[in-house]
Amino acid sequence: MTTATLALQVNGEARTFPAGTTVLDAVGTLLGRELRPDGRAADGGSLGVAVALDEVVVPRSRWAGTALTDGQQLEIVTAVQGG
């Protein structure tokens, strides 16, 4: 039996996504930005984020090829300038 949705923890919050969602899809949805397959913003702007899946950093180059599975923990960290 195939699950139609995935239940994930995103930055500690329960979220659901359609089955087959990749890290690229989730980041684009959560940021409200269209992303190219290489993980960069389609508008050419900076995303300024890093992503970890189950506490392992996922390089941007692997976002499109990393499928999410039910129960995983996704962390999206936004870079902030200053000190």
Short mmCIF file of C-alpha atoms in Angstrom, two decimals:
data_model
loop_
_atom_site.label_atom_id
_atom_site.label_comp_id
_atom_site.label_asym_id
_atom_site.label_seq_id
_atom_site.Cartn_x
_atom_site.Cartn_y
_atom_site.Cartn_z
CA MET A 1 0.00 0.00 0.00
CA THR A 2 1.36 3.40 -0.97
CA THR A 3 0.91 6.42 1.26
CA ALA A 4 -0.47 9.46 -0.57
CA THR A 5 1.16 11.87 1.86
CA LEU A 6 4.30 12.07 3.93
CA ALA A 7 4.29 13.22 7.54
CA LEU A 8 7.50 15.05 8.40
CA GLN A 9 8.87 17.24 11.16
CA VAL A 10 10.05 20.51 9.62
CA ASN A 11 12.01 22.67 12.04
CA GLY A 12 10.17 20.88 14.84
CA GLU A 13 6.70 21.38 13.34
CA ALA A 14 4.53 18.58 11.93
CA ARG A 15 3.94 19.03 8.18
CA THR A 16 2.57 16.87 5.40
CA PHE A 17 3.69 16.71 1.79
CA PRO A 18 2.55 14.67 -1.20
CA ALA A 19 4.21 11.29 -1.64
CA GLY A 20 7.25 11.57 -3.89
CA THR A 21 8.29 14.96 -2.53
CA THR A 22 12.02 15.68 -2.75
CA VAL A 23 14.08 18.01 -0.60
CA LEU A 24 14.01 20.44 -3.55
CA ASP A 25 10.20 20.35 -3.65
CA ALA A 26 9.89 20.84 0.10
CA VAL A 27 12.35 23.74 0.24
CA GLY A 28 10.63 25.48 -2.66
CA THR A 29 7.24 25.03 -1.04
CA LEU A 30 8.35 26.15 2.40
CA LEU A 31 10.19 29.21 1.08
CA GLY A 32 7.48 30.03 -1.45
CA ARG A 33 10.10 30.18 -4.19
CA GLU A 34 10.47 28.42 -7.50
CA LEU A 35 13.74 26.50 -7.58
CA ARG A 36 15.77 25.20 -10.49
CA PRO A 37 16.85 21.54 -10.47
CA ASP A 38 20.29 22.61 -9.19
CA GLY A 39 18.66 24.05 -6.05
CA ARG A 40 19.15 27.69 -6.94
CA ALA A 41 16.28 30.16 -7.06
CA ALA A 42 14.68 30.47 -10.51
CA ASP A 43 14.64 34.25 -10.08
CA GLY A 44 18.43 34.29 -9.62
CA GLY A 45 18.20 35.60 -6.06
CA SER A 46 19.96 34.11 -3.09
CA LEU A 47 18.21 31.54 -0.91
CA GLY A 48 20.60 31.78 2.03
CA VAL A 49 19.55 28.44 3.46
CA ALA A 50 21.12 25.13 4.40
CA VAL A 51 19.18 21.90 4.77
CA ALA A 52 19.63 18.90 7.04
CA LEU A 53 17.65 15.70 6.77
CA ASP A 54 17.66 13.52 9.87
CA GLU A 55 20.58 15.59 11.19
CA VAL A 56 22.72 15.13 8.06
CA VAL A 57 23.41 18.13 5.84
CA VAL A 58 22.09 17.69 2.32
CA PRO A 59 24.21 19.55 -0.24
CA ARG A 60 22.18 21.75 -2.57
CA SER A 61 23.39 19.67 -5.52
CA ARG A 62 21.55 16.66 -4.03
CA TRP A 63 18.23 18.30 -3.13
CA ALA A 64 16.50 17.23 -6.36
CA GLY A 65 17.64 13.63 -6.02
CA THR A 66 16.82 13.21 -2.34
CA ALA A 67 13.32 11.84 -1.86
CA LEU A 68 11.67 12.35 1.50
CA THR A 69 10.13 9.47 3.40
CA ASP A 70 7.49 9.36 6.09
CA GLY A 71 8.72 10.25 9.57
CA GLN A 72 11.90 12.10 8.60
CA GLN A 73 13.07 15.33 10.21
CA LEU A 74 13.87 18.22 7.90
CA GLU A 75 15.70 21.27 9.18
CA ILE A 76 15.97 24.41 7.09
CA VAL A 77 18.43 26.90 8.48
CA THR A 78 18.51 30.48 7.27
CA ALA A 79 21.84 32.27 7.12
CA VAL A 80 21.92 35.59 8.96
CA GLN A 81 24.57 38.28 8.55
CA GLY A 82 25.97 40.23 11.41
CA GLY A 83 27.56 39.39 14.64
#
